[in-house]
C-alpha cells in the first residue's frame, strides 16, 4: 500500500535560528571563530556577554567516545556552562523543575565542529550528552560551582528511565 508523503515541519527561521521551544533558563550562544592564514581563535567565554551572572570559578574538559551517551544527570545547586569544542554531540534536556514554566519540556539539539557553541543548563534540568560522530567529542565545562569531591552535586538516572519521556 503506498504511503502518503508528509511535509516536514519548520525547524529553523530563514536566519537559521531554531524554532523549537527552549527550556526556561537554557541559553545557547554560537561560538565566534576568527580564522586567519595561521589557524584560528575561537572565543569560549567572556563575562561581558551577559551570559551568566555567576563568576567563573572552575573549568574542566570532558571527552565522550564515539557512540557513547553520558547522562541522565542533573545538579541541584549549580548550572553547567558547557562549550562544545570538538566532535559531534547531541544534547538532550528535560525540565523536571516543579516551579518551571517549561516543566515537562524535552529539547534535543546537535552541535558539531561547524556549530560550536556555549550553552547553559540550569540547576534542576536533566541532561544527557551523546557523541553522534566518529571521533572523540570534547567539551569544556565552566560550572557555576567548583566540584565537591566529597559530596558531588550530581544526580543520576539510567538512560532508559521511565521518569523522562525520551528514548535514545
CSV table of C-alpha atoms in Angstrom, one decimal:
chain,number,residue,atom,x,y,z
A,1,UNK,CA,0.0,0.0,0.0
A,2,UNK,CA,1.6,3.4,-1.0
A,3,UNK,CA,2.2,5.9,1.7
A,4,UNK,CA,1.2,9.5,1.6
A,5,UNK,CA,4.2,11.8,1.9
A,6,UNK,CA,4.1,14.4,4.7
A,7,UNK,CA,5.6,17.8,4.7
A,8,UNK,CA,8.5,18.3,7.1
A,9,UNK,CA,7.8,20.8,9.9
A,10,UNK,CA,9.8,24.0,10.0
A,11,UNK,CA,12.9,23.7,12.2
A,12,UNK,CA,14.7,27.0,11.7
A,13,UNK,CA,13.9,30.6,10.7
A,14,UNK,CA,15.3,32.0,7.4
A,15,UNK,CA,18.1,33.4,9.6
A,16,UNK,CA,19.0,30.0,10.9
A,17,UNK,CA,17.6,30.3,14.4
A,18,UNK,CA,15.8,27.2,15.8
A,19,UNK,CA,12.1,27.5,16.1
A,20,UNK,CA,11.8,24.7,18.8
A,21,UNK,CA,10.7,25.8,22.3
A,22,UNK,CA,13.5,26.4,24.8
A,23,UNK,CA,13.6,25.2,28.4
A,24,UNK,CA,13.4,28.2,30.8
A,25,UNK,CA,16.9,29.4,31.7
A,26,UNK,CA,18.7,27.5,29.0
A,27,UNK,CA,20.9,29.7,26.9
A,28,UNK,CA,22.9,29.0,23.7
A,29,UNK,CA,25.5,31.3,22.3
A,30,UNK,CA,27.0,30.4,19.0
A,31,UNK,CA,30.8,30.5,19.1
A,32,UNK,CA,32.7,33.1,17.2
A,33,UNK,CA,35.8,31.9,15.4
A,34,UNK,CA,38.4,34.2,14.0
A,35,UNK,CA,40.4,32.4,11.2
A,36,UNK,CA,43.5,33.6,9.5
A,37,UNK,CA,46.3,32.1,7.5
A,38,UNK,CA,48.0,30.7,10.6
A,39,UNK,CA,44.9,29.0,12.1
A,40,UNK,CA,42.0,30.2,14.2
A,41,UNK,CA,41.0,31.5,17.6
A,42,UNK,CA,37.6,30.6,19.0
A,43,UNK,CA,36.0,32.6,21.7
A,44,UNK,CA,34.7,30.4,24.6
A,45,UNK,CA,33.6,32.7,27.4
A,46,UNK,CA,33.6,36.4,28.1
A,47,UNK,CA,31.9,38.0,31.2
A,48,UNK,CA,30.8,41.0,29.1
A,49,UNK,CA,28.5,38.7,27.1
A,50,UNK,CA,25.9,38.8,29.9
A,51,UNK,CA,25.6,35.0,29.5
A,52,UNK,CA,25.7,34.3,33.2
A,53,UNK,CA,25.6,36.4,36.4
A,54,UNK,CA,27.8,33.9,38.3
A,55,UNK,CA,31.6,34.2,38.2
A,56,UNK,CA,34.0,31.8,36.5
A,57,UNK,CA,35.0,29.5,39.4
A,58,UNK,CA,36.0,26.1,38.0
A,59,UNK,CA,36.8,24.8,34.5
A,60,UNK,CA,37.3,21.3,33.2
A,61,UNK,CA,37.4,19.3,29.9
A,62,UNK,CA,35.0,16.4,29.1
A,63,UNK,CA,35.6,13.8,26.4
A,64,UNK,CA,33.0,11.4,25.1
A,65,UNK,CA,33.9,8.4,22.9
A,66,UNK,CA,32.0,7.8,19.6
A,67,UNK,CA,28.6,6.1,20.2
A,68,UNK,CA,28.6,6.9,23.9
A,69,UNK,CA,25.9,8.9,25.7
A,70,UNK,CA,26.6,10.3,29.2
A,71,UNK,CA,23.6,11.0,31.3
A,72,UNK,CA,20.9,11.4,32.6
A,73,UNK,CA,22.3,13.8,35.2
A,74,UNK,CA,21.2,16.9,36.9
A,75,UNK,CA,22.6,19.3,39.5
A,76,UNK,CA,20.6,20.9,42.3
A,77,UNK,CA,22.9,23.8,43.2
A,78,UNK,CA,24.9,24.6,40.0
A,79,UNK,CA,24.4,25.5,36.4
A,80,UNK,CA,26.6,23.9,33.8
A,81,UNK,CA,28.1,26.2,31.2
A,82,UNK,CA,29.3,23.9,28.6
A,83,UNK,CA,31.3,24.7,25.4
A,84,UNK,CA,31.0,22.2,22.6
A,85,UNK,CA,34.6,22.3,21.4
A,86,UNK,CA,35.2,19.4,19.0
A,87,UNK,CA,33.3,16.5,17.5
A,88,UNK,CA,29.6,16.0,17.0
A,89,UNK,CA,27.3,15.9,20.1
A,90,UNK,CA,23.6,15.5,20.8
A,91,UNK,CA,22.4,17.5,23.8
A,92,UNK,CA,19.1,16.3,25.2
A,93,UNK,CA,17.5,18.2,28.1
A,94,UNK,CA,14.4,17.5,30.2
A,95,UNK,CA,12.9,20.1,32.5
A,96,UNK,CA,11.5,18.4,35.7
A,97,UNK,CA,11.7,21.5,37.9
A,98,UNK,CA,8.4,21.8,39.8
A,99,UNK,CA,8.1,25.6,39.5
A,100,UNK,CA,9.4,26.0,36.0
A,101,UNK,CA,7.1,27.4,33.3
A,102,UNK,CA,8.6,24.8,30.9
A,103,UNK,CA,8.2,21.8,33.2
A,104,UNK,CA,7.8,18.6,31.1
A,105,UNK,CA,9.6,20.1,28.0
A,106,UNK,CA,12.2,17.9,26.3
A,107,UNK,CA,14.7,19.6,23.9
A,108,UNK,CA,17.2,18.0,21.6
A,109,UNK,CA,20.0,19.8,19.8
A,110,UNK,CA,23.1,18.8,17.9
A,111,UNK,CA,26.4,20.7,17.8
A,112,UNK,CA,29.5,19.9,15.8
A,113,UNK,CA,32.8,21.4,14.6
A,114,UNK,CA,30.8,23.8,12.4
A,115,UNK,CA,28.2,24.8,15.0
A,116,UNK,CA,30.3,25.2,18.2
A,117,UNK,CA,28.5,26.9,21.0
A,118,UNK,CA,28.5,27.8,24.7
A,119,UNK,CA,25.3,26.6,26.3
A,120,UNK,CA,23.9,26.9,29.8
A,121,UNK,CA,22.0,24.2,31.6
A,122,UNK,CA,20.2,25.5,34.7
A,123,UNK,CA,20.3,23.6,38.0
A,124,UNK,CA,17.5,21.0,38.2
A,125,UNK,CA,17.4,20.3,34.4
A,126,UNK,CA,18.2,16.7,33.5
A,127,UNK,CA,20.7,16.4,30.7
A,128,UNK,CA,22.3,13.7,28.5
A,129,UNK,CA,25.1,14.3,26.0
A,130,UNK,CA,25.9,11.8,23.3
A,131,UNK,CA,28.6,11.6,20.8
A,132,UNK,CA,27.0,11.1,17.4
A,133,UNK,CA,30.3,11.5,15.5
A,134,UNK,CA,33.1,9.2,14.6
A,135,UNK,CA,35.9,10.8,16.7
A,136,UNK,CA,36.1,11.7,20.4
A,137,UNK,CA,33.9,14.7,21.3
A,138,UNK,CA,35.3,17.3,23.6
A,139,UNK,CA,33.5,19.8,25.8
A,140,UNK,CA,34.7,22.4,28.3
A,141,UNK,CA,32.6,22.9,31.4
A,142,UNK,CA,32.6,26.2,33.4
A,143,UNK,CA,30.1,25.3,36.1
A,144,UNK,CA,28.8,27.9,38.5
A,145,UNK,CA,30.3,26.0,41.4
A,146,UNK,CA,33.5,24.1,41.9
A,147,UNK,CA,33.2,20.3,42.1
A,148,UNK,CA,32.9,19.0,45.6
A,149,UNK,CA,34.7,15.6,45.5
A,150,UNK,CA,33.3,14.6,49.0
A,151,UNK,CA,29.7,15.5,48.2
A,152,UNK,CA,29.1,15.8,44.5
A,153,UNK,CA,26.1,17.9,43.4
A,154,UNK,CA,25.3,15.3,40.7
A,155,UNK,CA,22.2,13.1,40.5
A,156,UNK,CA,22.0,10.2,38.0
A,157,UNK,CA,19.2,8.3,36.2
A,158,UNK,CA,19.8,5.5,33.7
A,159,UNK,CA,19.4,6.4,30.0
A,160,UNK,CA,16.4,4.1,29.7
A,161,UNK,CA,14.5,5.5,32.7
A,162,UNK,CA,10.7,5.9,32.5
A,163,UNK,CA,11.0,9.1,34.5
A,164,UNK,CA,12.0,11.0,31.4
A,165,UNK,CA,9.8,11.0,28.3
A,166,UNK,CA,12.6,10.4,25.8
A,167,UNK,CA,14.3,7.4,24.2
A,168,UNK,CA,17.7,7.3,22.7
